[in-house]
């Protein structure tokens, strides 16, 4: 499937005197797995609700395959919805919960049983078909909710932080399941999450929302290697910000010998460098070498987080191998590859 499945143009939503979503314009490609990412209160769940027809925008339009959905009620939109809470019917068993939508469509009983059985196998719940939902674990309940949404064969699957209430192990298991189901069906999937690691793990594309606005959209790799703004870089965990100035296409850092070319206009700027790209005491031929003092080191499981104060007063964090010997207060040399780092506007 190719082309654009979902288009939002100038979408704006107010609650009282507060703007939840501001002038949101974006496209979601057909068959893509897109994470709608952002902190709590940024408007991502409101956006999902408007796409699903549960809320209406005050301004703007929402289109599926170039057709406006504003006049289409939620129950007639080709979407499947899964929320934080499974919202299962407690008086029905697993099989009956999954079959509910098909029965509302008056599908005959034989076909309903066949489709429900096939879907329960896909979500690995076949042996639990007759079990009451009150006897299920949290992960099993969300599998039922997924099956109930997918059995209706929607064109779009909308997931609103469906795993946020599960423990870490179950979240990882459910992310893998959702990704596998997406690959099998090639549904257009929109996944709301506040967890950037989760978004990077499951999504082909990320739409980052900050303060009700779209702050950038692209591949997970783009947000790590070329974030579109300082706010986006901070959200994705860039801990190293080196202030400086741009003059005639050259960024010069304050107090340290570090330069980068840039297309930014003249003025204050920030060079952001991810801590895992910096090397301790092992320079390459195309690295900038900077001297400093190790002022702290913290074991972080997969790596050692080393805080370095450079000559000139700039502080950086370096992610080194967990077995790296580092003594606090000792001189240290760091190597920053010249191909790394992004110069962003200070504002």
Tab-separated table of C-alpha atoms in Angstrom:
chain	number	residue	atom	x	y	z
A	1	UNK	CA	0.000	0.000	0.000
A	2	UNK	CA	1.375	3.401	-0.991
A	3	UNK	CA	0.303	7.041	-0.760
A	4	UNK	CA	-1.109	9.019	2.151
A	5	UNK	CA	-3.744	7.446	4.379
A	6	UNK	CA	-4.329	10.204	6.941
A	7	UNK	CA	-4.007	13.945	6.338
A	8	UNK	CA	-4.471	16.619	9.000
A	9	UNK	CA	-4.637	20.204	7.772
A	10	UNK	CA	-4.577	23.154	10.187
A	11	UNK	CA	-6.236	21.163	12.982
A	12	UNK	CA	-6.890	23.208	16.126
A	13	UNK	CA	-8.650	22.092	19.313
A	14	UNK	CA	-9.489	24.162	22.390
A	15	UNK	CA	-10.658	23.018	25.809
A	16	UNK	CA	-12.032	26.036	27.632
A	17	UNK	CA	-9.416	28.718	27.157
A	18	UNK	CA	-6.558	26.278	26.574
A	19	UNK	CA	-5.314	25.152	23.174
A	20	UNK	CA	-4.735	21.389	23.277
A	21	UNK	CA	-3.722	21.139	19.599
A	22	UNK	CA	-2.473	24.110	17.574
A	23	UNK	CA	-2.453	24.347	13.768
A	24	UNK	CA	-1.489	20.698	13.293
A	25	UNK	CA	-0.722	19.793	9.696
A	26	UNK	CA	0.777	16.429	8.859
A	27	UNK	CA	0.468	13.327	6.681
A	28	UNK	CA	0.565	9.683	7.745
A	29	UNK	CA	1.619	7.372	4.886
A	30	UNK	CA	-0.549	4.364	4.109
A	31	UNK	CA	0.791	1.194	5.659
A	32	UNK	CA	3.198	3.033	7.953
A	33	UNK	CA	3.758	2.524	11.662
A	34	UNK	CA	3.888	6.050	13.073
A	35	UNK	CA	4.491	6.943	16.705
A	36	UNK	CA	2.765	10.104	17.915
A	37	UNK	CA	5.266	11.005	20.611
A	38	UNK	CA	5.407	13.675	23.285
A	39	UNK	CA	5.181	14.438	27.008
A	40	UNK	CA	1.936	14.342	28.960
A	41	UNK	CA	-0.389	17.169	28.002
A	42	UNK	CA	1.149	17.836	24.585
A	43	UNK	CA	-2.056	17.028	22.649
A	44	UNK	CA	-1.186	13.611	21.243
A	45	UNK	CA	-4.181	11.736	22.719
A	46	UNK	CA	-6.490	14.569	21.678
A	47	UNK	CA	-5.125	14.269	18.151
A	48	UNK	CA	-5.753	10.519	18.150
A	49	UNK	CA	-9.295	11.057	19.444
A	50	UNK	CA	-10.008	13.515	16.612
A	51	UNK	CA	-8.680	11.071	14.020
A	52	UNK	CA	-10.909	8.360	15.491
A	53	UNK	CA	-13.960	10.612	15.520
A	54	UNK	CA	-14.323	10.728	19.303
A	55	UNK	CA	-13.732	14.494	19.244
A	56	UNK	CA	-14.148	17.113	16.554
A	57	UNK	CA	-11.557	19.792	15.718
A	58	UNK	CA	-12.602	23.392	16.181
A	59	UNK	CA	-10.722	24.340	13.022
A	60	UNK	CA	-9.130	22.335	10.227
A	61	UNK	CA	-9.837	19.061	8.476
A	62	UNK	CA	-9.033	15.359	8.848
A	63	UNK	CA	-8.944	13.272	5.689
A	64	UNK	CA	-8.672	9.542	4.998
A	65	UNK	CA	-7.530	8.833	1.441
A	66	UNK	CA	-8.230	12.499	0.563
A	67	UNK	CA	-11.818	12.336	1.853
A	68	UNK	CA	-12.858	14.528	4.773
A	69	UNK	CA	-14.006	12.631	7.839
A	70	UNK	CA	-15.534	15.542	9.727
A	71	UNK	CA	-19.090	14.489	8.896
A	72	UNK	CA	-18.385	10.770	9.418
A	73	UNK	CA	-19.307	9.496	12.909
A	74	UNK	CA	-16.786	7.448	14.844
A	75	UNK	CA	-18.616	4.151	14.321
A	76	UNK	CA	-18.469	4.560	10.533
A	77	UNK	CA	-14.803	5.488	10.276
A	78	UNK	CA	-12.523	2.625	9.146
A	79	UNK	CA	-10.529	2.644	12.387
A	80	UNK	CA	-9.786	0.265	15.228
A	81	UNK	CA	-9.151	1.814	18.647
A	82	UNK	CA	-7.178	0.441	21.594
A	83	UNK	CA	-6.867	2.549	24.737
A	84	UNK	CA	-4.768	2.553	27.920
A	85	UNK	CA	-7.451	0.468	29.602
A	86	UNK	CA	-8.815	-2.516	27.668
A	87	UNK	CA	-12.476	-1.520	28.294
A	88	UNK	CA	-13.653	-5.113	27.929
A	89	UNK	CA	-17.194	-6.243	28.728
A	90	UNK	CA	-16.884	-8.011	32.100
A	91	UNK	CA	-20.016	-10.177	31.615
A	92	UNK	CA	-18.649	-11.665	28.362
A	93	UNK	CA	-15.851	-14.162	27.879
A	94	UNK	CA	-12.809	-13.606	25.642
A	95	UNK	CA	-14.455	-14.995	22.516
A	96	UNK	CA	-17.629	-12.978	23.023
A	97	UNK	CA	-15.686	-9.748	23.586
A	98	UNK	CA	-13.793	-10.187	20.326
A	99	UNK	CA	-17.000	-11.101	18.462
A	100	UNK	CA	-18.956	-8.090	19.723
A	101	UNK	CA	-18.237	-5.765	16.781
A	102	UNK	CA	-18.907	-8.453	14.195
A	103	UNK	CA	-22.268	-9.185	15.785
A	104	UNK	CA	-23.140	-5.497	15.671
A	105	UNK	CA	-22.456	-5.726	11.932
A	106	UNK	CA	-24.814	-8.728	11.806
A	107	UNK	CA	-22.204	-11.067	10.357
A	108	UNK	CA	-23.537	-14.624	10.375
A	109	UNK	CA	-22.556	-16.850	13.282
A	110	UNK	CA	-20.388	-19.272	11.322
A	111	UNK	CA	-18.221	-16.536	9.809
A	112	UNK	CA	-18.089	-14.737	13.147
A	113	UNK	CA	-16.785	-17.861	14.903
A	114	UNK	CA	-14.229	-18.451	12.151
A	115	UNK	CA	-12.899	-14.884	12.170
A	116	UNK	CA	-12.799	-14.684	15.965
A	117	UNK	CA	-10.967	-18.006	16.242
A	118	UNK	CA	-8.407	-16.927	13.636
A	119	UNK	CA	-7.841	-13.596	15.367
A	120	UNK	CA	-7.418	-15.169	18.793
A	121	UNK	CA	-4.736	-17.411	17.338
A	122	UNK	CA	-2.969	-14.364	15.897
A	123	UNK	CA	-2.814	-12.738	19.320
A	124	UNK	CA	-1.877	-16.043	20.978
A	125	UNK	CA	-5.090	-16.391	22.979
A	126	UNK	CA	-6.708	-19.361	21.248
A	127	UNK	CA	-6.733	-21.627	24.356
A	128	UNK	CA	-8.371	-18.837	26.421
A	129	UNK	CA	-11.398	-18.270	24.176
A	130	UNK	CA	-13.930	-19.331	26.823
A	131	UNK	CA	-12.242	-17.626	29.758
A	132	UNK	CA	-13.934	-14.720	31.551
A	133	UNK	CA	-12.081	-11.462	31.222
A	134	UNK	CA	-11.889	-11.115	35.003
A	135	UNK	CA	-9.576	-14.125	35.009
A	136	UNK	CA	-7.054	-12.584	32.602
A	137	UNK	CA	-3.743	-10.835	33.287
A	138	UNK	CA	-3.221	-7.243	32.178
A	139	UNK	CA	-1.279	-8.320	29.111
A	140	UNK	CA	-3.956	-10.841	28.145
A	141	UNK	CA	-6.666	-8.183	28.504
A	142	UNK	CA	-4.813	-5.915	26.082
A	143	UNK	CA	-4.452	-8.809	23.641
A	144	UNK	CA	-8.223	-9.205	23.730
A	145	UNK	CA	-8.635	-5.469	23.107
A	146	UNK	CA	-6.249	-5.712	20.140
A	147	UNK	CA	-8.099	-8.717	18.747
A	148	UNK	CA	-11.450	-6.928	19.119
A	149	UNK	CA	-10.130	-3.964	17.133
A	150	UNK	CA	-8.364	-5.976	14.434
A	151	UNK	CA	-11.112	-8.521	13.777
A	152	UNK	CA	-13.166	-5.708	12.190
A	153	UNK	CA	-10.445	-5.334	9.522
A	154	UNK	CA	-9.987	-1.567	9.867
A	155	UNK	CA	-7.851	0.499	7.522
A	156	UNK	CA	-6.305	2.370	10.453
A	157	UNK	CA	-5.285	1.078	13.894
A	158	UNK	CA	-5.142	3.743	16.629
A	159	UNK	CA	-3.290	2.840	19.832
A	160	UNK	CA	-3.437	5.281	22.753
A	161	UNK	CA	-0.593	4.291	25.136
A	162	UNK	CA	-2.048	0.766	25.326
A	163	UNK	CA	0.808	-0.703	27.365
A	164	UNK	CA	1.531	2.092	29.845
A	165	UNK	CA	-0.069	0.195	32.748
A	166	UNK	CA	1.888	-3.022	32.155
A	167	UNK	CA	5.213	-3.916	33.728
A	168	UNK	CA	8.416	-3.619	31.694
A	169	UNK	CA	8.549	-7.246	30.599
A	170	UNK	CA	4.942	-7.290	29.388
A	171	UNK	CA	5.379	-3.944	27.614
A	172	UNK	CA	8.276	-5.357	25.619
A	173	UNK	CA	6.254	-8.477	24.780
A	174	UNK	CA	3.239	-6.445	23.656
A	175	UNK	CA	5.350	-4.069	21.568
A	176	UNK	CA	6.770	-7.062	19.723
A	177	UNK	CA	3.274	-8.458	19.172
A	178	UNK	CA	1.911	-5.171	17.826
A	179	UNK	CA	4.870	-4.803	15.497
A	180	UNK	CA	4.386	-8.367	14.203
A	181	UNK	CA	0.661	-7.787	13.658
A	182	UNK	CA	1.417	-4.594	11.775
A	183	UNK	CA	3.931	-6.346	9.533
A	184	UNK	CA	1.394	-9.069	8.762
A	185	UNK	CA	-1.508	-6.760	7.987
A	186	UNK	CA	0.254	-3.600	6.727
A	187	UNK	CA	-2.403	-1.518	8.447
A	188	UNK	CA	-1.756	2.166	8.848
A	189	UNK	CA	-0.895	2.233	12.549
A	190	UNK	CA	-0.728	5.313	14.764
A	191	UNK	CA	0.753	4.646	18.193
A	192	UNK	CA	0.561	7.289	20.938
A	193	UNK	CA	3.329	7.151	23.541
A	194	UNK	CA	5.285	9.445	25.872
A	195	UNK	CA	8.264	7.049	25.878
A	196	UNK	CA	10.860	7.896	23.224
A	197	UNK	CA	12.587	4.521	23.624
A	198	UNK	CA	9.269	2.780	22.930
A	199	UNK	CA	8.636	4.955	19.873
A	200	UNK	CA	12.093	4.226	18.475
A	201	UNK	CA	11.649	0.492	19.010
A	202	UNK	CA	8.321	0.057	17.213
A	203	UNK	CA	7.858	2.898	14.729
A	204	UNK	CA	9.000	3.550	11.172
A	205	UNK	CA	8.248	7.227	11.603
A	206	UNK	CA	7.874	9.545	14.580
A	207	UNK	CA	5.710	12.664	14.807
A	208	UNK	CA	6.912	14.625	17.830
A	209	UNK	CA	4.408	16.913	19.570
A	210	UNK	CA	5.448	19.570	22.058
A	211	UNK	CA	3.034	22.099	23.525
A	212	UNK	CA	0.208	21.106	21.176
A	213	UNK	CA	2.302	21.633	18.058
A	214	UNK	CA	4.155	19.351	15.691
A	215	UNK	CA	7.833	19.750	16.615
A	216	UNK	CA	9.204	17.478	13.909
A	217	UNK	CA	8.423	14.376	11.886
A	218	UNK	CA	10.770	11.798	10.427
A	219	UNK	CA	12.548	8.533	11.041
A	220	UNK	CA	13.809	7.594	14.505
A	221	UNK	CA	17.350	7.938	13.125
A	222	UNK	CA	16.667	11.555	12.153
A	223	UNK	CA	15.724	12.540	15.690
A	224	UNK	CA	18.960	11.040	17.015
A	225	UNK	CA	21.385	12.272	14.358
A	226	UNK	CA	19.766	15.491	13.084
A	227	UNK	CA	17.067	16.723	15.484
A	228	UNK	CA	15.049	19.601	14.011
A	229	UNK	CA	15.229	21.816	17.103
A	230	UNK	CA	16.835	22.163	20.502
A	231	UNK	CA	13.545	21.139	22.165
A	232	UNK	CA	13.434	17.961	20.069
A	233	UNK	CA	17.071	17.171	20.869
A	234	UNK	CA	16.408	17.581	24.590
A	235	UNK	CA	13.359	15.327	24.427
A	236	UNK	CA	15.491	12.621	22.822
A	237	UNK	CA	18.028	12.741	25.598
A	238	UNK	CA	20.864	14.852	24.213
A	239	UNK	CA	22.656	15.865	27.399
A	240	UNK	CA	25.554	17.809	25.862
A	241	UNK	CA	24.814	21.382	24.844
A	242	UNK	CA	27.751	23.591	23.952
A	243	UNK	CA	26.899	27.285	23.554
A	244	UNK	CA	28.501	29.357	20.839
A	245	UNK	CA	28.001	31.767	17.976
A	246	UNK	CA	27.421	31.470	14.244
A	247	UNK	CA	29.254	33.855	11.968
A	248	UNK	CA	29.242	33.497	8.182
A	249	UNK	CA	28.312	29.819	8.282
A	250	UNK	CA	30.804	28.826	10.992
A	251	UNK	CA	29.809	27.853	14.513
A	252	UNK	CA	32.447	28.643	17.135
A	253	UNK	CA	32.010	27.253	20.642
A	254	UNK	CA	32.465	29.429	23.683
A	255	UNK	CA	35.803	28.943	25.478
A	256	UNK	CA	36.836	25.718	23.686
A	257	UNK	CA	38.440	24.932	20.325
A	258	UNK	CA	35.426	23.384	18.626
A	259	UNK	CA	33.976	24.479	15.279
A	260	UNK	CA	31.258	23.287	12.895
A	261	UNK	CA	29.928	24.556	9.594
A	262	UNK	CA	26.234	25.369	9.476
A	263	UNK	CA	23.532	26.943	7.336
A	264	UNK	CA	22.041	28.805	10.327
A	265	UNK	CA	21.971	32.606	10.196
A	266	UNK	CA	24.413	34.603	12.316
A	267	UNK	CA	23.665	34.689	16.021
A	268	UNK	CA	23.672	32.601	19.210
A	269	UNK	CA	23.534	28.834	18.662
A	270	UNK	CA	23.958	25.537	20.486
A	271	UNK	CA	26.024	22.562	19.389
A	272	UNK	CA	24.366	19.363	20.629
A	273	UNK	CA	26.416	16.179	20.849
A	274	UNK	CA	25.097	12.835	22.009
A	275	UNK	CA	27.175	11.361	24.866
A	276	UNK	CA	27.598	7.990	23.152
A	277	UNK	CA	29.431	9.553	20.176
A	278	UNK	CA	32.268	10.933	22.331
A	279	UNK	CA	35.333	8.752	22.908
A	280	UNK	CA	37.612	8.675	25.938
A	281	UNK	CA	41.384	8.533	25.407
A	282	UNK	CA	41.210	6.826	21.990
A	283	UNK	CA	41.302	9.525	19.303
A	284	UNK	CA	40.776	8.907	15.616
A	285	UNK	CA	42.354	10.733	12.690
A	286	UNK	CA	39.306	12.972	12.176
A	287	UNK	CA	38.504	13.785	15.792
A	288	UNK	CA	38.605	17.019	17.744
A	289	UNK	CA	40.687	16.456	20.886
A	290	UNK	CA	39.732	18.309	24.055
A	291	UNK	CA	41.350	18.184	27.483
A	292	UNK	CA	39.505	18.190	30.760
A	293	UNK	CA	39.039	16.582	34.154
A	294	UNK	CA	36.762	13.685	35.072
A	295	UNK	CA	34.522	15.004	37.847
A	296	UNK	CA	32.074	12.083	38.245
A	297	UNK	CA	31.310	8.620	36.908
A	298	UNK	CA	28.094	6.613	37.240
A	299	UNK	CA	27.534	2.986	36.329
A	300	UNK	CA	24.456	2.824	34.081
A	301	UNK	CA	24.274	-0.872	33.260
A	302	UNK	CA	25.233	-0.908	29.584
A	303	UNK	CA	27.740	1.941	29.941
A	304	UNK	CA	29.596	4.258	32.303
A	305	UNK	CA	28.328	7.854	32.330
A	306	UNK	CA	31.371	10.074	32.852
A	307	UNK	CA	31.035	13.806	33.563
A	308	UNK	CA	33.965	15.789	32.195
A	309	UNK	CA	34.767	19.449	32.802
A	310	UNK	CA	36.733	20.745	29.835
A	311	UNK	CA	39.444	23.332	29.947
A	312	UNK	CA	37.383	26.477	29.408
A	313	UNK	CA	34.614	25.500	31.802
A	314	UNK	CA	32.263	23.565	29.488
A	315	UNK	CA	30.866	20.353	31.047
A	316	UNK	CA	30.087	17.265	28.945
A	317	UNK	CA	28.809	13.769	29.633
A	318	UNK	CA	30.470	10.829	27.896
A	319	UNK	CA	29.114	7.286	27.651
A	320	UNK	CA	32.081	4.948	27.920
A	321	UNK	CA	32.302	1.165	28.104
A	322	UNK	CA	31.144	-0.009	31.532
A	323	UNK	CA	34.565	-1.462	32.345
A	324	UNK	CA	36.459	1.765	31.515
A	325	UNK	CA	38.802	2.761	34.383
A	326	UNK	CA	38.056	6.365	35.354
A	327	UNK	CA	39.457	8.121	38.410
A	328	UNK	CA	37.689	11.230	39.602
A	329	UNK	CA	39.696	14.403	39.484
A	330	UNK	CA	42.243	13.057	36.985
A	331	UNK	CA	43.090	14.710	33.653
A	332	UNK	CA	41.299	13.174	30.708
A	333	UNK	CA	41.242	13.646	26.928
A	334	UNK	CA	38.053	13.240	24.940
A	335	UNK	CA	37.765	12.771	21.190
A	336	UNK	CA	34.746	14.145	19.332
A	337	UNK	CA	34.438	12.956	15.709
A	338	UNK	CA	34.106	15.975	13.444
A	339	UNK	CA	31.149	14.378	11.669
A	340	UNK	CA	29.101	14.361	14.889
A	341	UNK	CA	27.090	17.099	16.524
A	342	UNK	CA	24.301	19.313	15.214
A	343	UNK	CA	24.226	23.102	15.408
A	344	UNK	CA	20.780	24.360	16.399
A	345	UNK	CA	19.312	27.785	17.008
A	346	UNK	CA	19.682	28.781	20.656
A	347	UNK	CA	16.045	29.892	20.858
